[in-house]
PDB file of C-alpha atoms in Angstrom:
ATOM      1  CA  ALA A   1      -3.562  -6.666  -4.239  1.00  0.00           C
ATOM      2  CA  GLN A   2      -1.042  -5.132  -1.885  1.00  0.00           C
ATOM      3  CA  SER A   3      -0.205  -1.494  -2.406  1.00  0.00           C
ATOM      4  CA  VAL A   4       1.100   1.640  -0.774  1.00  0.00           C
ATOM      5  CA  ALA A   5       0.101   5.190  -1.663  1.00  0.00           C
ATOM      6  CA  GLN A   6       1.987   8.340  -0.847  1.00  0.00           C
ATOM      7  CA  PRO A   7      -0.425  10.981  -2.110  1.00  0.00           C
ATOM      8  CA  GLU A   8       2.076  13.848  -2.084  1.00  0.00           C
ATOM      9  CA  ASP A   9       5.085  13.834  -4.379  1.00  0.00           C
ATOM     10  CA  GLN A  10       6.468  16.836  -2.559  1.00  0.00           C
ATOM     11  CA  VAL A  11       6.080  18.352   0.904  1.00  0.00           C
ATOM     12  CA  ASN A  12       7.533  21.734   1.745  1.00  0.00           C
ATOM     13  CA  VAL A  13       7.780  23.031   5.300  1.00  0.00           C
ATOM     14  CA  ALA A  14       9.618  25.796   7.117  1.00  0.00           C
ATOM     15  CA  GLU A  15      12.280  24.874   9.621  1.00  0.00           C
ATOM     16  CA  GLY A  16      10.848  24.631  13.126  1.00  0.00           C
ATOM     17  CA  ASN A  17       7.341  23.810  11.924  1.00  0.00           C
ATOM     18  CA  PRO A  18       5.766  20.384  12.329  1.00  0.00           C
ATOM     19  CA  LEU A  19       5.854  18.097   9.328  1.00  0.00           C
ATOM     20  CA  THR A  20       3.653  15.256   8.130  1.00  0.00           C
ATOM     21  CA  VAL A  21       4.346  12.872   5.271  1.00  0.00           C
ATOM     22  CA  LYS A  22       1.286  10.819   4.401  1.00  0.00           C
ATOM     23  CA  CYS A  23       1.005   7.129   3.646  1.00  0.00           C
ATOM     24  CA  THR A  24      -1.978   4.852   3.112  1.00  0.00           C
ATOM     25  CA  TYR A  25      -1.865   1.153   2.394  1.00  0.00           C
ATOM     26  CA  SER A  26      -3.865  -1.797   1.184  1.00  0.00           C
ATOM     27  CA  VAL A  27      -2.808  -5.242   2.319  1.00  0.00           C
ATOM     28  CA  SER A  28      -4.366  -8.578   3.128  1.00  0.00           C
ATOM     29  CA  GLY A  29      -4.225  -9.415   6.791  1.00  0.00           C
ATOM     30  CA  ASN A  30      -2.325  -7.459   9.379  1.00  0.00           C
ATOM     31  CA  PRO A  31       0.162  -5.008   7.937  1.00  0.00           C
ATOM     32  CA  TYR A  32       3.738  -4.525   8.944  1.00  0.00           C
ATOM     33  CA  LEU A  33       4.627  -0.932   8.099  1.00  0.00           C
ATOM     34  CA  PHE A  34       7.932   0.819   7.584  1.00  0.00           C
ATOM     35  CA  TRP A  35       9.387   4.202   6.795  1.00  0.00           C
ATOM     36  CA  TYR A  36      12.731   4.572   5.014  1.00  0.00           C
ATOM     37  CA  VAL A  37      14.632   7.727   4.124  1.00  0.00           C
ATOM     38  CA  GLN A  38      17.018   8.417   1.259  1.00  0.00           C
ATOM     39  CA  TYR A  39      19.372  11.283   1.840  1.00  0.00           C
ATOM     40  CA  PRO A  40      21.284  12.699  -1.122  1.00  0.00           C
ATOM     41  CA  ASN A  41      24.487  10.728  -1.605  1.00  0.00           C
ATOM     42  CA  ARG A  42      23.900   8.688   1.574  1.00  0.00           C
ATOM     43  CA  GLY A  43      21.771   5.819   0.419  1.00  0.00           C
ATOM     44  CA  LEU A  44      18.663   4.374   2.011  1.00  0.00           C
ATOM     45  CA  GLN A  45      18.181   4.119   5.753  1.00  0.00           C
ATOM     46  CA  PHE A  46      15.561   2.545   7.977  1.00  0.00           C
ATOM     47  CA  LEU A  47      13.611   5.095  10.063  1.00  0.00           C
ATOM     48  CA  LEU A  48      10.964   3.183  11.986  1.00  0.00           C
ATOM     49  CA  LYS A  49       8.482   0.330  11.842  1.00  0.00           C
ATOM     50  CA  TYR A  50       5.112  -0.739  13.177  1.00  0.00           C
ATOM     51  CA  ILE A  51       4.622  -4.408  13.877  1.00  0.00           C
ATOM     52  CA  THR A  52       2.122  -4.521  16.722  1.00  0.00           C
ATOM     53  CA  GLY A  53       1.253  -2.727  19.931  1.00  0.00           C
ATOM     54  CA  ASP A  54       1.189   1.015  20.486  1.00  0.00           C
ATOM     55  CA  ASN A  55      -0.147   2.867  17.463  1.00  0.00           C
ATOM     56  CA  LEU A  56       2.420   5.636  17.874  1.00  0.00           C
ATOM     57  CA  VAL A  57       5.872   4.468  16.896  1.00  0.00           C
ATOM     58  CA  LYS A  58       9.031   6.439  17.543  1.00  0.00           C
ATOM     59  CA  GLY A  59      12.058   6.177  15.319  1.00  0.00           C
ATOM     60  CA  SER A  60      15.365   7.748  14.416  1.00  0.00           C
ATOM     61  CA  TYR A  61      16.141  11.481  14.216  1.00  0.00           C
ATOM     62  CA  GLY A  62      13.031  12.477  16.206  1.00  0.00           C
ATOM     63  CA  PHE A  63      10.543  11.033  13.720  1.00  0.00           C
ATOM     64  CA  GLU A  64       7.392   9.195  14.722  1.00  0.00           C
ATOM     65  CA  ALA A  65       4.531   7.593  12.873  1.00  0.00           C
ATOM     66  CA  GLU A  66       0.959   6.874  13.780  1.00  0.00           C
ATOM     67  CA  PHE A  67      -0.745   3.678  12.702  1.00  0.00           C
ATOM     68  CA  ASN A  68      -4.472   4.091  12.083  1.00  0.00           C
ATOM     69  CA  LYS A  69      -6.126   0.802  11.231  1.00  0.00           C
ATOM     70  CA  SER A  70      -9.552   2.221  10.397  1.00  0.00           C
ATOM     71  CA  GLN A  71      -8.083   4.712   7.945  1.00  0.00           C
ATOM     72  CA  THR A  72      -5.359   2.291   6.768  1.00  0.00           C
ATOM     73  CA  SER A  73      -2.805   5.021   7.232  1.00  0.00           C
ATOM     74  CA  PHE A  74       0.703   5.288   8.618  1.00  0.00           C
ATOM     75  CA  HIS A  75       1.656   8.964   8.475  1.00  0.00           C
ATOM     76  CA  LEU A  76       5.174  10.069   9.336  1.00  0.00           C
ATOM     77  CA  LYS A  77       5.485  13.067  11.645  1.00  0.00           C
ATOM     78  CA  LYS A  78       8.020  15.266  13.338  1.00  0.00           C
ATOM     79  CA  PRO A  79       7.150  18.078  15.760  1.00  0.00           C
ATOM     80  CA  SER A  80       9.871  20.466  14.579  1.00  0.00           C
ATOM     81  CA  ALA A  81      11.474  20.100  11.145  1.00  0.00           C
ATOM     82  CA  LEU A  82      15.153  20.651  10.442  1.00  0.00           C
ATOM     83  CA  VAL A  83      16.778  21.640   7.166  1.00  0.00           C
ATOM     84  CA  SER A  84      18.784  18.411   7.452  1.00  0.00           C
ATOM     85  CA  ASP A  85      15.511  16.428   7.274  1.00  0.00           C
ATOM     86  CA  SER A  86      15.265  17.310   3.586  1.00  0.00           C
ATOM     87  CA  ALA A  87      15.294  13.963   1.800  1.00  0.00           C
ATOM     88  CA  LEU A  88      13.187  11.430  -0.078  1.00  0.00           C
ATOM     89  CA  TYR A  89      10.909   9.405   2.197  1.00  0.00           C
ATOM     90  CA  PHE A  90       9.457   6.000   1.386  1.00  0.00           C
ATOM     91  CA  CYS A  91       6.621   4.202   3.097  1.00  0.00           C
ATOM     92  CA  ALA A  92       6.559   0.402   2.788  1.00  0.00           C
ATOM     93  CA  VAL A  93       4.268  -2.425   3.812  1.00  0.00           C
ATOM     94  CA  SER A  94       4.721  -6.129   4.240  1.00  0.00           C
ATOM     95  CA  PRO A  95       1.794  -8.518   4.588  1.00  0.00           C
ATOM     96  CA  ASP A  96       1.874 -10.881   7.530  1.00  0.00           C
ATOM     97  CA  ARG A  97       0.870 -13.984   5.642  1.00  0.00           C
ATOM     98  CA  GLY A  98       3.363 -16.812   5.895  1.00  0.00           C
ATOM     99  CA  SER A  99       3.623 -17.419   2.161  1.00  0.00           C
ATOM    100  CA  THR A 100       4.687 -13.845   1.527  1.00  0.00           C
ATOM    101  CA  LEU A 101       7.076 -13.288   4.393  1.00  0.00           C
ATOM    102  CA  GLY A 102       9.893 -11.195   3.059  1.00  0.00           C
ATOM    103  CA  ARG A 103       7.812  -9.333   0.465  1.00  0.00           C
ATOM    104  CA  LEU A 104       7.997  -5.583   0.740  1.00  0.00           C
ATOM    105  CA  TYR A 105       5.882  -3.081  -1.169  1.00  0.00           C
ATOM    106  CA  PHE A 106       7.042   0.522  -1.383  1.00  0.00           C
ATOM    107  CA  GLY A 107       5.248   3.733  -2.130  1.00  0.00           C
ATOM    108  CA  ARG A 108       6.533   6.068  -4.822  1.00  0.00           C
ATOM    109  CA  GLY A 109       8.229   8.343  -2.347  1.00  0.00           C
ATOM    110  CA  THR A 110       7.695  11.881  -1.050  1.00  0.00           C
ATOM    111  CA  GLN A 111      10.351  14.531  -1.441  1.00  0.00           C
ATOM    112  CA  LEU A 112      10.516  16.576   1.744  1.00  0.00           C
ATOM    113  CA  THR A 113      12.080  20.019   1.552  1.00  0.00           C
ATOM    114  CA  VAL A 114      12.592  22.018   4.727  1.00  0.00           C
ATOM    115  CA  TRP A 115      13.207  25.734   4.173  1.00  0.00           C
ATOM    116  CA  PRO A 116      15.500  27.656   6.529  1.00  0.00           C
TER     117      PRO A 116
ATOM    118  CA  GLU B   1      32.822  -2.259   9.600  1.00  0.00           C
ATOM    119  CA  ALA B   2      29.386  -3.786   9.150  1.00  0.00           C
ATOM    120  CA  GLN B   3      28.193  -3.100   5.646  1.00  0.00           C
ATOM    121  CA  VAL B   4      26.485  -4.194   2.469  1.00  0.00           C
ATOM    122  CA  THR B   5      28.678  -3.782  -0.590  1.00  0.00           C
ATOM    123  CA  GLN B   6      27.682  -3.745  -4.227  1.00  0.00           C
ATOM    124  CA  ASN B   7      29.831  -3.941  -7.330  1.00  0.00           C
ATOM    125  CA  PRO B   8      30.058  -2.306  -9.688  1.00  0.00           C
ATOM    126  CA  ARG B   9      28.714   1.045  -8.526  1.00  0.00           C
ATOM    127  CA  TYR B  10      28.241   2.287 -12.078  1.00  0.00           C
ATOM    128  CA  LEU B  11      27.863   0.279 -15.256  1.00  0.00           C
ATOM    129  CA  ILE B  12      27.085   1.171 -18.846  1.00  0.00           C
ATOM    130  CA  THR B  13      26.455  -1.796 -21.095  1.00  0.00           C
ATOM    131  CA  VAL B  14      24.713  -2.753 -24.310  1.00  0.00           C
ATOM    132  CA  THR B  15      21.556  -4.707 -24.951  1.00  0.00           C
ATOM    133  CA  GLY B  16      21.974  -8.456 -24.666  1.00  0.00           C
ATOM    134  CA  LYS B  17      25.361  -8.535 -22.944  1.00  0.00           C
ATOM    135  CA  LYS B  18      25.054 -10.648 -19.807  1.00  0.00           C
ATOM    136  CA  LEU B  19      26.058  -8.980 -16.570  1.00  0.00           C
ATOM    137  CA  THR B  20      26.180  -9.671 -12.860  1.00  0.00           C
ATOM    138  CA  VAL B  21      25.862  -7.170 -10.027  1.00  0.00           C
ATOM    139  CA  THR B  22      27.377  -8.546  -6.876  1.00  0.00           C
ATOM    140  CA  CYS B  23      26.070  -7.988  -3.364  1.00  0.00           C
ATOM    141  CA  SER B  24      27.889  -9.018  -0.233  1.00  0.00           C
ATOM    142  CA  GLN B  25      27.240  -8.475   3.464  1.00  0.00           C
ATOM    143  CA  ASN B  26      29.564  -9.116   6.370  1.00  0.00           C
ATOM    144  CA  MET B  27      26.952  -9.216   9.131  1.00  0.00           C
ATOM    145  CA  ASN B  28      25.905 -12.874   8.884  1.00  0.00           C
ATOM    146  CA  HIS B  29      22.429 -11.767   7.848  1.00  0.00           C
ATOM    147  CA  GLU B  30      19.897 -14.363   6.753  1.00  0.00           C
ATOM    148  CA  TYR B  31      17.590 -12.098   4.736  1.00  0.00           C
ATOM    149  CA  MET B  32      18.750 -10.381   1.537  1.00  0.00           C
ATOM    150  CA  SER B  33      16.815  -8.567  -1.139  1.00  0.00           C
ATOM    151  CA  TRP B  34      17.220  -6.681  -4.408  1.00  0.00           C
ATOM    152  CA  TYR B  35      15.301  -3.529  -5.357  1.00  0.00           C
ATOM    153  CA  ARG B  36      15.249  -1.206  -8.287  1.00  0.00           C
ATOM    154  CA  GLN B  37      14.490   2.499  -8.033  1.00  0.00           C
ATOM    155  CA  ASP B  38      12.990   4.418 -10.928  1.00  0.00           C
ATOM    156  CA  PRO B  39      11.774   8.047 -10.961  1.00  0.00           C
ATOM    157  CA  GLY B  40       8.079   8.249 -10.263  1.00  0.00           C
ATOM    158  CA  LEU B  41       7.863   4.554  -9.431  1.00  0.00           C
ATOM    159  CA  GLY B  42       9.698   4.456  -6.133  1.00  0.00           C
ATOM    160  CA  LEU B  43      11.340   1.224  -5.082  1.00  0.00           C
ATOM    161  CA  ARG B  44      10.244  -2.151  -6.355  1.00  0.00           C
ATOM    162  CA  GLN B  45      11.398  -5.478  -5.040  1.00  0.00           C
ATOM    163  CA  ILE B  46      12.986  -7.790  -7.608  1.00  0.00           C
ATOM    164  CA  TYR B  47      13.916 -10.910  -5.628  1.00  0.00           C
ATOM    165  CA  TYR B  48      14.529 -11.754  -2.016  1.00  0.00           C
ATOM    166  CA  SER B  49      16.084 -14.583  -0.064  1.00  0.00           C
ATOM    167  CA  MET B  50      15.132 -15.715   3.401  1.00  0.00           C
ATOM    168  CA  ASN B  51      18.246 -17.886   3.717  1.00  0.00           C
ATOM    169  CA  VAL B  52      20.805 -19.911   1.758  1.00  0.00           C
ATOM    170  CA  GLU B  53      19.246 -21.702  -1.230  1.00  0.00           C
ATOM    171  CA  VAL B  54      15.876 -20.020  -0.567  1.00  0.00           C
ATOM    172  CA  THR B  55      14.854 -17.314  -3.037  1.00  0.00           C
ATOM    173  CA  ASP B  56      11.482 -15.843  -4.017  1.00  0.00           C
ATOM    174  CA  LYS B  57      10.144 -13.435  -6.568  1.00  0.00           C
ATOM    175  CA  GLY B  58       9.278  -9.893  -5.730  1.00  0.00           C
ATOM    176  CA  ASP B  59       7.283  -7.365  -7.725  1.00  0.00           C
ATOM    177  CA  VAL B  60       9.382  -7.257 -10.889  1.00  0.00           C
ATOM    178  CA  PRO B  61      11.434 -10.462 -11.330  1.00  0.00           C
ATOM    179  CA  GLU B  62      11.181 -10.654 -15.131  1.00  0.00           C
ATOM    180  CA  GLY B  63      14.552 -10.456 -16.831  1.00  0.00           C
ATOM    181  CA  TYR B  64      16.495 -11.094 -13.627  1.00  0.00           C
ATOM    182  CA  LYS B  65      17.986 -14.117 -11.895  1.00  0.00           C
ATOM    183  CA  VAL B  66      19.472 -14.531  -8.449  1.00  0.00           C
ATOM    184  CA  SER B  67      21.256 -17.193  -6.490  1.00  0.00           C
ATOM    185  CA  ARG B  68      22.067 -17.638  -2.809  1.00  0.00           C
ATOM    186  CA  LYS B  69      24.715 -20.288  -2.550  1.00  0.00           C
ATOM    187  CA  GLU B  70      26.311 -18.821   0.537  1.00  0.00           C
ATOM    188  CA  LYS B  71      24.925 -16.588   3.234  1.00  0.00           C
ATOM    189  CA  ARG B  72      27.031 -13.514   2.544  1.00  0.00           C
ATOM    190  CA  ASN B  73      26.485 -13.194  -1.215  1.00  0.00           C
ATOM    191  CA  PHE B  74      23.369 -12.535  -3.281  1.00  0.00           C
ATOM    192  CA  PRO B  75      24.291 -11.695  -6.904  1.00  0.00           C
ATOM    193  CA  LEU B  76      21.787 -10.240  -9.353  1.00  0.00           C
ATOM    194  CA  ILE B  77      22.142 -11.609 -12.887  1.00  0.00           C
ATOM    195  CA  LEU B  78      20.803 -10.005 -16.046  1.00  0.00           C
ATOM    196  CA  GLU B  79      21.091 -12.697 -18.728  1.00  0.00           C
ATOM    197  CA  SER B  80      20.101 -10.429 -21.608  1.00  0.00           C
ATOM    198  CA  PRO B  81      19.797  -6.832 -20.442  1.00  0.00           C
ATOM    199  CA  SER B  82      17.399  -4.489 -22.175  1.00  0.00           C
ATOM    200  CA  PRO B  83      17.063  -0.684 -22.025  1.00  0.00           C
ATOM    201  CA  ASN B  84      14.046  -0.942 -19.706  1.00  0.00           C
ATOM    202  CA  GLN B  85      16.380  -2.387 -17.082  1.00  0.00           C
ATOM    203  CA  THR B  86      18.231   0.909 -16.904  1.00  0.00           C
ATOM    204  CA  SER B  87      17.781   1.790 -13.249  1.00  0.00           C
ATOM    205  CA  LEU B  88      19.335   2.304  -9.844  1.00  0.00           C
ATOM    206  CA  TYR B  89      19.661  -1.010  -8.026  1.00  0.00           C
ATOM    207  CA  PHE B  90      19.899  -1.558  -4.291  1.00  0.00           C
ATOM    208  CA  CYS B  91      20.784  -4.661  -2.371  1.00  0.00           C
ATOM    209  CA  ALA B  92      19.720  -4.956   1.266  1.00  0.00           C
ATOM    210  CA  SER B  93      20.054  -7.384   4.138  1.00  0.00           C
ATOM    211  CA  SER B  94      18.723  -7.967   7.627  1.00  0.00           C
ATOM    212  CA  LEU B  95      19.651 -10.377  10.381  1.00  0.00           C
ATOM    213  CA  GLY B  96      16.349 -12.211  10.464  1.00  0.00           C
ATOM    214  CA  GLY B  97      13.068 -11.223   8.895  1.00  0.00           C
ATOM    215  CA  LEU B  98      11.819  -7.769   8.020  1.00  0.00           C
ATOM    216  CA  PHE B  99       9.647  -7.663  11.115  1.00  0.00           C
ATOM    217  CA  THR B 100      12.260  -8.271  13.734  1.00  0.00           C
ATOM    218  CA  ASP B 101      15.350  -6.664  12.311  1.00  0.00           C
ATOM    219  CA  THR B 102      16.455  -3.497  10.603  1.00  0.00           C
ATOM    220  CA  GLN B 103      17.132  -3.746   6.874  1.00  0.00           C
ATOM    221  CA  TYR B 104      20.512  -2.310   5.781  1.00  0.00           C
ATOM    222  CA  PHE B 105      21.010  -1.107   2.235  1.00  0.00           C
ATOM    223  CA  GLY B 106      24.016  -1.119  -0.030  1.00  0.00           C
ATOM    224  CA  PRO B 107      25.189   2.084  -1.755  1.00  0.00           C
ATOM    225  CA  GLY B 108      23.427   1.327  -5.014  1.00  0.00           C
ATOM    226  CA  THR B 109      24.455   0.380  -8.556  1.00  0.00           C
ATOM    227  CA  ARG B 110      23.512   2.697 -11.373  1.00  0.00           C
ATOM    228  CA  LEU B 111      23.006   0.621 -14.517  1.00  0.00           C
ATOM    229  CA  THR B 112      22.541   2.012 -18.014  1.00  0.00           C
ATOM    230  CA  VAL B 113      21.636  -0.356 -20.837  1.00  0.00           C
ATOM    231  CA  LEU B 114      22.066   1.135 -24.309  1.00  0.00           C
TER     232      LEU B 114
END
């Protein structure tokens, strides 16, 4: 069965410090991995994706994520957090099998709070 | 302006009264999808469509119907709503598949079924 786990419901970090939001996955075949962010009153937005190639993926707003196949992880990172990064973050995975193209499995979300 | 629109944005209804939530995109996107968001459960895919007349079930299709008769519209139909369908619903679209193109989300529809 395909699944995504975000082990932390909440992550708190001080502004200027590095942040990590964790994500692990279970999927048949090669995974396609995504991060989305939900800002208060601004809806859901795409942040970044891993399809193939370099394990370190860079996305919007200075975020990056590292794909680790052996640990089946895709953690979201940012070197220096901003208060404006406070939001709900979702990891998602899509299996690469032809019969399930278009399917997307989300984690439960991690609420990131950055303290000034 | 390129966007995904949903209507209505808020709806309170009663059990069993059929309703439709509309979703429309003006970007000529092929892929469209519906999700529901519930506290503690994150987002779950209801149905998706790879193109006109092509729809497939997601995680939680029970109690929902969709149709894709034209590229721009992807309505979500609740034939007989029940209280467990109280949720925040999002429609999304992308130009091609998930892998090649960014998925854009609508503003959400908050549905309450009494």
